[in-house]
Every structure is written in C-alpha cells, then in structure tokens.
Coordinates of C-alpha atoms in Angstrom, one line a residue:
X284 CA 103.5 110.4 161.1
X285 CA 100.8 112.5 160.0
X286 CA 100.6 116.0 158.9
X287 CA 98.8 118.2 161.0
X288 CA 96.1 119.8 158.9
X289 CA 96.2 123.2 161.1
X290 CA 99.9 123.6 160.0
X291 CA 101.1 122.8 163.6
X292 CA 103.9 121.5 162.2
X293 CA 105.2 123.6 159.9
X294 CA 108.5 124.9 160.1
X295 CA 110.4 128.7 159.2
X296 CA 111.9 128.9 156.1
X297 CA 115.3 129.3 156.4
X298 CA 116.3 132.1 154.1
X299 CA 120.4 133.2 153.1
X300 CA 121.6 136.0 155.0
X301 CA 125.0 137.6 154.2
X302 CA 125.7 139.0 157.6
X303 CA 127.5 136.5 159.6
X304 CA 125.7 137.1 162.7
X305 CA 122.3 136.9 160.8
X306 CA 122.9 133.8 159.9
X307 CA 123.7 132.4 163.2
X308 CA 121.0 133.8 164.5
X309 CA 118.4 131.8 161.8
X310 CA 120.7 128.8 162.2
X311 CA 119.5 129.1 166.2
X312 CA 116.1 129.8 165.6
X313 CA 115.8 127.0 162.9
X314 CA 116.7 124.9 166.2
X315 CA 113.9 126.2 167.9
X316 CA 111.7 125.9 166.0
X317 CA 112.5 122.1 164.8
X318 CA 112.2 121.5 169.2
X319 CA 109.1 123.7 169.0
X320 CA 107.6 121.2 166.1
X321 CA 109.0 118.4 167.6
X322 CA 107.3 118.9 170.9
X323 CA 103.4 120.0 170.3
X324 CA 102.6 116.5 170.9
X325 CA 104.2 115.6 174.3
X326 CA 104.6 119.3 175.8
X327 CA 101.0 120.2 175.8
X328 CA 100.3 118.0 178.5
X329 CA 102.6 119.6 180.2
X330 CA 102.5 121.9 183.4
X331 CA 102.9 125.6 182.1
X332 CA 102.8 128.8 183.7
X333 CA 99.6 131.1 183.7
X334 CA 100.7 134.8 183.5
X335 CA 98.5 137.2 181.4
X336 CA 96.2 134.8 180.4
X337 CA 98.5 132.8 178.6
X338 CA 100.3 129.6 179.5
X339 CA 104.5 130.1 179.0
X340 CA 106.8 127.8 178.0
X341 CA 110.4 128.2 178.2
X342 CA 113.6 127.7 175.4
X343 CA 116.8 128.2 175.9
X344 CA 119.5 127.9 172.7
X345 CA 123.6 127.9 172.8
X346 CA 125.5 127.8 169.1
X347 CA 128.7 127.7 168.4
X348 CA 129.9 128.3 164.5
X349 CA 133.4 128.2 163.9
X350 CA 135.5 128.5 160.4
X351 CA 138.9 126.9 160.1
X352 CA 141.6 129.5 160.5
X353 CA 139.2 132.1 160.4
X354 CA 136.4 133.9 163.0
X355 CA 134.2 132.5 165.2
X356 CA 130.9 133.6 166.9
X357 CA 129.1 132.1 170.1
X358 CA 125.9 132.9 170.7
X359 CA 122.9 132.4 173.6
X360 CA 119.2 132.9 172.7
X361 CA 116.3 132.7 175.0
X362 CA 113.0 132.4 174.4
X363 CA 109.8 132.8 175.7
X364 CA 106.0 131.1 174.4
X365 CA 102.9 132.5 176.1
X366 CA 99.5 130.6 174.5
X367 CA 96.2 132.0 175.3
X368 CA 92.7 130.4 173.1
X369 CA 92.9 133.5 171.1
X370 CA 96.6 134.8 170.7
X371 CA 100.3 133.5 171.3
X372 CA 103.0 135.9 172.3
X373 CA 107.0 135.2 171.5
X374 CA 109.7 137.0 173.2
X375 CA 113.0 136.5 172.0
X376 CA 116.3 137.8 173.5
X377 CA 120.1 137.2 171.7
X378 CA 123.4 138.3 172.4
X379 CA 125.9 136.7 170.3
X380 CA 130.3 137.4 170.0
X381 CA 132.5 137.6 167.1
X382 CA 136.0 137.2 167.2
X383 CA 139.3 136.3 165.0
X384 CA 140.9 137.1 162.2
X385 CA 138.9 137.9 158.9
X386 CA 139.9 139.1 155.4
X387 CA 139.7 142.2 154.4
X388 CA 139.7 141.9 150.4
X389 CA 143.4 142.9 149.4
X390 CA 145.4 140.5 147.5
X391 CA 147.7 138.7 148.3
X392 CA 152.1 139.1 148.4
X393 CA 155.0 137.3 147.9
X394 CA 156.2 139.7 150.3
X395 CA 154.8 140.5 154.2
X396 CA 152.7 143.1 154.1
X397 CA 151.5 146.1 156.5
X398 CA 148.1 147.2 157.5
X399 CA 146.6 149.5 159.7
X400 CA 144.0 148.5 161.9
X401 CA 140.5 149.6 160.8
X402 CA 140.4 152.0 163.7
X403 CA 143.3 154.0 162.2
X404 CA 145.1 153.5 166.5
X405 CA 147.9 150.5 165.2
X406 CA 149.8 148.8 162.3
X407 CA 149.8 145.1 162.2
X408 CA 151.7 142.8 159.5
X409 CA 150.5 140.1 157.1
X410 CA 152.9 137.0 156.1
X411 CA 154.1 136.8 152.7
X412 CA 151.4 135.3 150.3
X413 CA 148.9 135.1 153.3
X414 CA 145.5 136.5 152.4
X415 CA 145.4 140.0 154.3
X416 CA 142.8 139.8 156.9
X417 CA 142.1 142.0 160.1
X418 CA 141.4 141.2 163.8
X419 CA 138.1 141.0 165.3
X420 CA 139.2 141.1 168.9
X421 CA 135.6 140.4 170.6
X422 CA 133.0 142.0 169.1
X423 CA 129.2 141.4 171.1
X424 CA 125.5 142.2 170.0
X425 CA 122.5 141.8 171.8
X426 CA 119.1 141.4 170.4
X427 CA 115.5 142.1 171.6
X428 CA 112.2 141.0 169.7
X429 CA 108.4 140.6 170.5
X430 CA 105.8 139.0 167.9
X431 CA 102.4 138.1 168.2
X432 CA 99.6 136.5 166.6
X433 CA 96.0 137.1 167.4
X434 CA 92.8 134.7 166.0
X435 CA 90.3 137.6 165.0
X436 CA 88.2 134.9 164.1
X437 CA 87.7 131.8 162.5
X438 CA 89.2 133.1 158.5
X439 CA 91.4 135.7 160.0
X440 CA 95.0 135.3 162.2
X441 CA 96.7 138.9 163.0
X442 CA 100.3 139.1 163.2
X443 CA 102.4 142.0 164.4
X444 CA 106.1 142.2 166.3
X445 CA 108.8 144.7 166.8
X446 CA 113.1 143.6 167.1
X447 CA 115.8 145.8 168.2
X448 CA 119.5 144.8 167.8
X449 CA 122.8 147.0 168.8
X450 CA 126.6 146.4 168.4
X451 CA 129.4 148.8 168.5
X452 CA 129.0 149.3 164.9
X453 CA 125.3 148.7 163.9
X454 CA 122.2 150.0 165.6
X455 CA 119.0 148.5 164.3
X456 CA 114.9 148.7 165.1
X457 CA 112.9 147.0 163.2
X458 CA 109.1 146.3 163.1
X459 CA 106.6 143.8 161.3
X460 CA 103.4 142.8 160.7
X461 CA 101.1 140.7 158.4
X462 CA 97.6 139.0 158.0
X463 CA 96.4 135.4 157.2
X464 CA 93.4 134.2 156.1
X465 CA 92.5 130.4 156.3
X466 CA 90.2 128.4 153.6
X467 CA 88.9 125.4 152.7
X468 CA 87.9 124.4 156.7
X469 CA 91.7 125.3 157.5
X470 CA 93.3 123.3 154.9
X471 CA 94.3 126.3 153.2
X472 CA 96.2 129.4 153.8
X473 CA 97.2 132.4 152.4
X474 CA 99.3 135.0 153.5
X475 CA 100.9 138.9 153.2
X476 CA 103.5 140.5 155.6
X477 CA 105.4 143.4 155.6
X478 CA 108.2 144.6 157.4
X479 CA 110.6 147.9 157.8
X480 CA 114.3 148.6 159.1
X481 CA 115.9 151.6 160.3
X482 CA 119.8 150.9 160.9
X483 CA 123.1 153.1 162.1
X484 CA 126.0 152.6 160.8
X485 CA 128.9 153.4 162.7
X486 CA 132.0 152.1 161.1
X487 CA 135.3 152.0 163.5
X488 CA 137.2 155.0 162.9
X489 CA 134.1 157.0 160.7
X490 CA 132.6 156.2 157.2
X491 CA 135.7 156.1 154.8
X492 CA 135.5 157.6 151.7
X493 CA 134.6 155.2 148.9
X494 CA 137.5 154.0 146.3
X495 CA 139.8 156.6 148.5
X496 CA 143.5 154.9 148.5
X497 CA 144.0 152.8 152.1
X498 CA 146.8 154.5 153.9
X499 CA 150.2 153.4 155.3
X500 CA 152.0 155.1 158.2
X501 CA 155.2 154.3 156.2
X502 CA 153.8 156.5 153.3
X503 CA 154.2 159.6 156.1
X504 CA 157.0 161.5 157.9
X505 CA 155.2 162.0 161.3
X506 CA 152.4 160.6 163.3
X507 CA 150.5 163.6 162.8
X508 CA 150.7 163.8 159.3
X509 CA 149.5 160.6 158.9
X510 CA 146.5 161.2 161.1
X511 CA 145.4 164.2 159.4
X512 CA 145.5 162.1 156.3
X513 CA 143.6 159.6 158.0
X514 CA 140.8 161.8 159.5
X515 CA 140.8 164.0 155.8
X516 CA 139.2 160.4 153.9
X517 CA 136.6 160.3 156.8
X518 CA 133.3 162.2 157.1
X519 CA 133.6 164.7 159.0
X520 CA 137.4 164.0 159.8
X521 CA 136.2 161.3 162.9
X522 CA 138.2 161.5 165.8
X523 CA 140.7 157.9 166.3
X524 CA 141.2 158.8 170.0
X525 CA 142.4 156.2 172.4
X526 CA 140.9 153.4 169.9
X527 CA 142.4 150.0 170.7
X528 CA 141.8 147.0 169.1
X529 CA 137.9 146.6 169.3
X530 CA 137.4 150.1 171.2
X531 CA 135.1 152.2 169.3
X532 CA 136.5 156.1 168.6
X533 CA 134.9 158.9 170.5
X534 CA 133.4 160.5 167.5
X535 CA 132.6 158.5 165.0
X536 CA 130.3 159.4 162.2
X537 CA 127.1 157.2 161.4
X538 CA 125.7 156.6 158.4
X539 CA 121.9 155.1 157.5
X540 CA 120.2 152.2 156.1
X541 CA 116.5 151.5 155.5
X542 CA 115.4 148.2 154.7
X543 CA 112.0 147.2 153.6
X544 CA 110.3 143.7 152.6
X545 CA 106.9 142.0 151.6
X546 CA 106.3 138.3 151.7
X547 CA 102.9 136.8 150.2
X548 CA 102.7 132.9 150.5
X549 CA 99.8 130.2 150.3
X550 CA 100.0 127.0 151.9
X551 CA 98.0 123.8 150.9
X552 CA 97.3 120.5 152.9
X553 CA 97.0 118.1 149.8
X554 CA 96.0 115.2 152.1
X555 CA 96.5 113.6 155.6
X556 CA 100.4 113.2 154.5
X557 CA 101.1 115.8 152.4
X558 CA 101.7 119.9 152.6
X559 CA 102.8 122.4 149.8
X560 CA 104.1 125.8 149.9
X561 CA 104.6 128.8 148.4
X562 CA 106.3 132.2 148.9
X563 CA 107.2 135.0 146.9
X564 CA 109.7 138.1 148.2
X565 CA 110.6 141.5 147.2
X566 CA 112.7 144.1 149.3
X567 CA 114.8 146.9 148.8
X568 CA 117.6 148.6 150.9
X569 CA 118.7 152.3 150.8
X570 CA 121.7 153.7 152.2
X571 CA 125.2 152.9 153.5
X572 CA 125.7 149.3 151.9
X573 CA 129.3 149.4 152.0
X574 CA 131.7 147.5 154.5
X575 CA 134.0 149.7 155.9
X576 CA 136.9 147.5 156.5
X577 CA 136.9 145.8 152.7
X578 CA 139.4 147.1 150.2
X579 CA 140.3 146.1 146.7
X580 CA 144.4 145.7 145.7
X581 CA 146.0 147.8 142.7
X582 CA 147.9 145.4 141.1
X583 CA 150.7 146.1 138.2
X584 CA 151.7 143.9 135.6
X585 CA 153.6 141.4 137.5
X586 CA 150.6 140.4 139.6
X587 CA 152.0 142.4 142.6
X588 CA 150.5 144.8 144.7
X589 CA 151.1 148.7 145.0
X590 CA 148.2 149.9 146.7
X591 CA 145.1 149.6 148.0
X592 CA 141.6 151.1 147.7
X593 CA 138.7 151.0 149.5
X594 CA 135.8 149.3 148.1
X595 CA 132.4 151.3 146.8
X596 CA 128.5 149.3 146.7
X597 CA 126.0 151.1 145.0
X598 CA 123.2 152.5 147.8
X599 CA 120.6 151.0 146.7
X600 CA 119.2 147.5 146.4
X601 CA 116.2 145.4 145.4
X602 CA 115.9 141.6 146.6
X603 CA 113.6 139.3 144.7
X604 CA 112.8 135.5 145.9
X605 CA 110.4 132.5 144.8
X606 CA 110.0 129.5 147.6
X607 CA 108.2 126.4 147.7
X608 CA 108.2 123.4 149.9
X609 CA 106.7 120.3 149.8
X610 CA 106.6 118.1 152.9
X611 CA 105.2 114.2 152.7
X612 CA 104.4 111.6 155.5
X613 CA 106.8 108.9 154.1
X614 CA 105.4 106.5 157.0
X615 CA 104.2 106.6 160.3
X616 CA 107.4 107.1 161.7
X617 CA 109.6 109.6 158.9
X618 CA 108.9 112.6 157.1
X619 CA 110.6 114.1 154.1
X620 CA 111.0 117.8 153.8
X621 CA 112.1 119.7 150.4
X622 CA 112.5 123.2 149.7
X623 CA 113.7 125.1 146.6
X624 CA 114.4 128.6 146.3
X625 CA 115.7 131.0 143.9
X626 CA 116.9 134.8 144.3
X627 CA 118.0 137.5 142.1
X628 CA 118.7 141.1 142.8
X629 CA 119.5 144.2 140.8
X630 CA 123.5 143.7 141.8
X631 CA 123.6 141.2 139.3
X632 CA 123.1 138.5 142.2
X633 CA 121.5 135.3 141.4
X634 CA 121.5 131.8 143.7
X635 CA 119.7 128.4 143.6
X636 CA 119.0 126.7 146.8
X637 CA 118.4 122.9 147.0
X638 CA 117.4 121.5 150.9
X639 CA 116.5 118.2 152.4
X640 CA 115.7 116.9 155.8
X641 CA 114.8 113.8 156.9
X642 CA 112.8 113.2 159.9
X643 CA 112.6 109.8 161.3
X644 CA 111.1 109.0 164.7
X645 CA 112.9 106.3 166.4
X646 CA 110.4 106.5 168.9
X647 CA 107.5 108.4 170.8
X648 CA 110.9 110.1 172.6
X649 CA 113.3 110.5 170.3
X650 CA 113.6 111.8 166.5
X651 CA 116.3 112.5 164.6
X652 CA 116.9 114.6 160.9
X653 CA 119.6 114.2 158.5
X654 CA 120.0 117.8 156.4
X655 CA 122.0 118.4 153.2
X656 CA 121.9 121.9 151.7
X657 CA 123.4 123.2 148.5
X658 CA 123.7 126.9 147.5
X659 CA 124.7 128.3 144.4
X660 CA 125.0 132.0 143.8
X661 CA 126.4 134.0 140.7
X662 CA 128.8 137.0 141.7
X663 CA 127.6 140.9 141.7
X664 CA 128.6 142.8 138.7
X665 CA 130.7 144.9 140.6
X666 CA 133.0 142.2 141.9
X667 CA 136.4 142.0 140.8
X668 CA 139.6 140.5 142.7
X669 CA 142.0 143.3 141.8
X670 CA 142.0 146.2 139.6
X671 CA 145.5 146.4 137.4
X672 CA 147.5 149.8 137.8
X673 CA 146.7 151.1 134.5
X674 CA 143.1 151.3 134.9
X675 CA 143.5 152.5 138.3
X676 CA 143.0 156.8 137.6
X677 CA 140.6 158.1 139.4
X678 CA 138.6 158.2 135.7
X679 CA 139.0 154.9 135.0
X680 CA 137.8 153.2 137.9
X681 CA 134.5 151.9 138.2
X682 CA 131.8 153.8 140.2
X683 CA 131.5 150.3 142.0
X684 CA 133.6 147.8 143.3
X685 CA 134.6 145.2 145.6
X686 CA 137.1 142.2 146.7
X687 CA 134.3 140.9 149.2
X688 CA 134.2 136.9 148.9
X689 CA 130.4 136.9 149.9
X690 CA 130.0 138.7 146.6
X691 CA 132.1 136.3 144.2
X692 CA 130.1 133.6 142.8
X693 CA 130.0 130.4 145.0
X694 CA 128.6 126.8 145.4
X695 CA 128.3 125.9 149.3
X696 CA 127.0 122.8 150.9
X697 CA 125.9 122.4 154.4
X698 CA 125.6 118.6 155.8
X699 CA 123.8 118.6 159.2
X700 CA 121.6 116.2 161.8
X701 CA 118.8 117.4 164.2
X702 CA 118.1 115.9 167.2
X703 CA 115.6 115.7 169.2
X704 CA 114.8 113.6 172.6
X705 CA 111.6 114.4 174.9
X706 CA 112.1 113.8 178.6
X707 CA 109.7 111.8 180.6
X708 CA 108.7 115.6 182.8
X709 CA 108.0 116.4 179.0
X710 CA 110.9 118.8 178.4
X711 CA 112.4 118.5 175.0
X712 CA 116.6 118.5 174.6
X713 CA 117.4 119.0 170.6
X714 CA 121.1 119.6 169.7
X715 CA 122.1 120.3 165.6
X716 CA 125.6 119.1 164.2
X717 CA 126.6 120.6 160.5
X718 CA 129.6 121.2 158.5
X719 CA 129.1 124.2 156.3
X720 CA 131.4 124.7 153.1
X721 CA 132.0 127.8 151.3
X722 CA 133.6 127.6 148.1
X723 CA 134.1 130.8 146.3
X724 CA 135.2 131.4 142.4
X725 CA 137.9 133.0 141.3
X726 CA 137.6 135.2 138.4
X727 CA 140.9 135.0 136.1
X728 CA 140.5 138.4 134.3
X729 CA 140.9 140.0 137.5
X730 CA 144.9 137.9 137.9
X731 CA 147.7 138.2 136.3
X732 CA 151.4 137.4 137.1
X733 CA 152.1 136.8 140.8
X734 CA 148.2 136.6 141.6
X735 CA 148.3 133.5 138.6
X736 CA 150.0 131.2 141.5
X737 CA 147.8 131.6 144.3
X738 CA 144.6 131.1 145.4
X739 CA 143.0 134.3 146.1
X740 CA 139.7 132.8 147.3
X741 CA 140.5 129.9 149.3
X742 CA 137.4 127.2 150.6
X743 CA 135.9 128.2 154.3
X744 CA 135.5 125.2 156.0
X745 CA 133.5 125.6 159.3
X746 CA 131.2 124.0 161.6
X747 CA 127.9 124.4 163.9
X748 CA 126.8 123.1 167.4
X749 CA 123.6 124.2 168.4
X750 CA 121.9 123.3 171.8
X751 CA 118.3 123.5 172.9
X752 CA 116.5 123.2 176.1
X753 CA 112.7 123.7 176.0
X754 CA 110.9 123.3 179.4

C-alpha cells in the first residue's frame, strides 16, 4: 500500500479537547475521515451527483460514548463532499445529547449530603462517601459548519470555512481560514491557518460569583430568603423562575469568551512509502473560563466537610503545541501510523501524547486499524482537591482555584479498532470500537483525615461506538 504522493491519504490530527462534547465530536470526524481515506480508491468510480459544478458524496456518522456510572452523550453528524477540478466544498451538520450524573468537584462525606441543583429551582442528596455530582437531565447541541478549499493554481490551495454551534448554555460562531503552498512537484507542503471564536456563556441560573460560598436552603428560614441569597451571588441577581431540571431561567446573564489560534505545518513525502509531518500551535482564550457548576469543599481538620465554594480560573489563557507524524508503507497491504504531540499552557498545563494505528488491508474490500493512545498531562497550578478551614478567609484564599478532575494531572489510555468494508455499489460502511481510560492523580497535601480514606479522584472507565455510512 502505497503512499499517495498528493497527500490523498492523509488523515486530521486528532487534537485533546477538554469539553466533553468536543471531543466526541473529533472522535466522529476522526471516523470520517479514516472512511473518507479509506475510500478515494474505490468511490471515485462511483456515480455522484452534479449540483454547482461539483460532484457530492454523502456521509452519515452515529457515536455513542458512554462512562461507567457516569454521563453519556449520543451524537449524529452528517456530512456533505462536493468536488469540482478546482475547489471541494464540506458541509457538516451535528447535533449531539448529554445526559447523567456528573461531579461537581466537592469532596466527599462520611455523611449524605445536600445540594442544590445548579439552577438554584430543587435540592437533591448525595450518599455518604459518594463523590457529589449533579444531574444532566438531557442536554442537546446542534452544530453547523462550511469549509472549502480552492486550487488558485498549481503552488497555491485556499482554504476558508465558517461553524456555528448552540446549546442552552453556550452559543458559539466561529470562522477560519488558511493558505498552502505545494513544492518539490507536490512532494512538499507547507502550511499557515488561522482561526477566531466568539462564544456566550449562559450558565443555568446566571454567572455565580467566583470563590462565593455554595448555598444550602437549610442554611435559611424561608424560601424567600434563600432566593435572595441566591440571586445576590449572581450577576445581575438572574431570575430562577420556573427552572426545572434542565430548563434554562428566564433571565439569565451571559458572559463572553474569545478564542483565537494559528497552526503552521510542513509535510514531506520522503519516498513512495513514507510521509512526515509537522505542526506547530499557539492560541489564546479571553474571557469567562470558569465552569459554573464546579465547586471546591472547605474541609477542617478531620478531613470533613463544612462548606463549599465555588471554583475561580484565571480569564485568560495561552495554548502552545508541537506535532509530528510519521506514516510508512509497511507492505503492500499495512500501514503504520505514529504521532507525538506535546502541549503546555500558561495554567501550568503540560501533556505528552503517544498514538499508533495500524492499518492492514485484508483485502481490496475490507481494512481494518488497531489504535492505542496514551496521554499524560501534569495538573494546573491552580488545582487543589480541598482547601482546609484555616486558610479558607476570604484573604487567604487563592485568586484561583478548582476541584475539576480534567485539571488534576492524569495518564489516560485509549485502545480502539477502525473498520472499514467497501460495498460492491462502492459505498463504504466503517464502524470504530475503543475503551477510553481516565485515570486522575490525587494530590495528598490537599487530604487530610476523613479525605485520607477515600478516593477523591476515582478512574473513568468509558467506551465509544462510532458508525459511518458514506454513499
């Protein structure tokens, strides 16, 4: 199996995303594009539609993640490949669900403890020595993009697209755009794209004030006291009417988030069965950063808990990456694909990332990839299980903190297999299988006492199904 000197076969990085839903929705695409590679061969014999000059093909995606004990998302993606002799347009359409139970940083009791919903509209109780979490009762997004990429001439490929993605707490419009210029009689390429973010934030019940203490209706002799309590630590004192569960309130405020990026890259054909990569990164983020529903635990010298606090993430951010790849011809019949990457990011964030796949071709109809993927990342400076009682004065806290397990450092390993089977009316079936394993750190000078005998952040066991249907 040869390497295609044009880069036909060249696959999307796949790079870490933090938001749940992010990553599904590059876990999805990662399938598409694997079909997509999988199929130049066979599908461009095939019988495509002409509509605006360009020849459409058709893929459809289903993906199912799902962590042990914990949430789970289902998500549909469509998408649409028009091909013209100059230009090639993509239109991609997502909409995606989240539901189930997920923590919400406090420690955990040797006693139940009470909670109120992140709306402010209900209580709701957590076991003794459970890890507090809250309910995501069915949470949708729906996503929109466009992207295409025009031949100006033979040196010169333009690339532009626009994405726009809404929830019930998260509004986002995004657009990008980026140039490549091809050498050494299309053996070589070198590339530069930007991109830029405009987001809303609209937590559930308003944007809480940071490091402000997390309220109980127990703490107050009415309803109505505790309300006006509740709506005082919110901007702008949100309104929590008729909020239910997953029901946005009628009022509540929005905060904003930029996000910004660059990506330069070269890629290299070495020979007929080899291809190198390289990419470097830099981004930066301004604005709301904080997740609304997260809290951190006061603890007092027993290890028990006395309150809570809600957590504070600086506003700002820069992201920093380096990426290479190297993909040989093995055989005929297999190809070997490895990618490295390292990240850092001025919230004290650092990771390695170590992937493999292995594609075999079983025959001219059906291939198949083993994956493994390790990730390690070192925690953000801010991070911290707990904060004990006699540092907890408004003075002594710090400016930043947070309980949030995606923050803590980690090692996770993802195991996976691609496959991918062309029909004889040369439509292309893939479907992806992987187990994905979190497995946080715990940090002891954050414990003491009660917090000494439990595991505070627990392994996330969880698995993938992803289905694709190009035609």
């Amino acid at each position: 199996m040869q390497l295609d000197s044009n880069f036909k076969q060249r696959d999307k990085k796949y790079s870490k995303k933090k938001d749940l839903t992010k990553l599904l929705s590059a876990a999805t695409c990662t399938l598409l594009a694997s079909t997509a590679a999988t199929a130049n061969t066979e599908s461009s014999s095939a019988e495509k539609s002409v509509v605006l000059g360009h020849k459409w093909s058709t893929q459809a995606a289903v993906l199912s993640y799902s962590e042990d004990g914990r949430i789970s998302v289902n998500q549909g993606l469509l998408k649409l490949k028009g091909k013209s002799d100059k230009s090639i347009v993509t239109l991609k359409m997502g909409y995606d669900v989240v539901s189930g139970p997920s923590e919400n940083g406090a420690a955990p009791s040797p006693t139940a403890q009470t909670f109120t919903s992140p709306s402010g509209a209900e209580d709701y109780q957590v076991n003794a020595e459970e890890l507090p979490w809250y309910e995501i009762i069915r949470h949708p997004r729906k996503d929109i993009s466009i992207d295409k990429s025009t031949i100006l001439n033979k040196a010169y490929t333009f690339n532009i697209g626009a994405r726009y993605s809404t929830e019930a707490t998260y509004d986002s419009r995004s657009i990008n755009f980026g140039i490549v210029r091809n050498a050494n009689k299309k053996n070589t390429q070198f590339s530069l794209s930007a991109s830029y973010e405009d987001a809303a934030v609209t937590p559930y019940g308003g944007v809480v004030t940071p490091r402000s203490t997390v309220l109980n209706r127990g703490q107050f002799s009415s309803e109505e006291e505790f309300m006006a309590a509740w709506r005082a630590q919110r901007a702008n004192g949100a309104s929590t009417t008729g909020l239910v569960g997953g029901i946005t309130s009628e009022d509540n405020t929005t905060e904003n988030k930029t996000v910004w990026g660059l990506i330069a890259g070269a890629t290299q054909v070495v020979n007929k069965d080899t291809l190198v990569q390289f990419n470097y990164s830099y981004g930066e983020s301004s604005g709301y950063q904080n997740d609304a529903q997260k809290m951190v635990s006061i603890i007092d010298t027993d290890g028990l808990v006395t309150s809570n606090i809600y957590e504070a993430r600086p506003d700002h951010r820069v992201k920093q990456s380096v990426y290479g790849k190297i993909k040989y011809s093995t055989s005929k019949s297999t190809v070997l694909d490895v990618n490295y990457r390292y990240y850092w990011d001025d919230w004290g964030i650092s990771s390695h990332t170590l992937a493999a796949g292995y594609q075999i071709e079983i025959s001219k109809r059906f291939k198949i990839e083993p994956q493994f993927r390790i990730y390690k990342q070192s925690d953000a400076d801010f991070f911290r299980h707990s904060v004990f009682e006699e540092n907890s004065n408004p003075d002594d806290l710090p400016m930043y903190l947070s309980a949030d397990y995606r923050l803590a450092a980690t090692t996770n390993y993802t195991l996976g297999v691609n496959f991918d089977y062309h029909l004889k009316n040369k439509h292309v079936v893939s479907v992806r299988l992987a187990t994905y394993t979190i497995n946080p750190e715990e940090d002891s000078q954050y414990k003491r006492g009660y917090l000494n005998t439990v595991n505070v952040l627990p392994s996330i066991n969880s698995t993938v199904v992803a289905l694709s249907y190009e035609f």
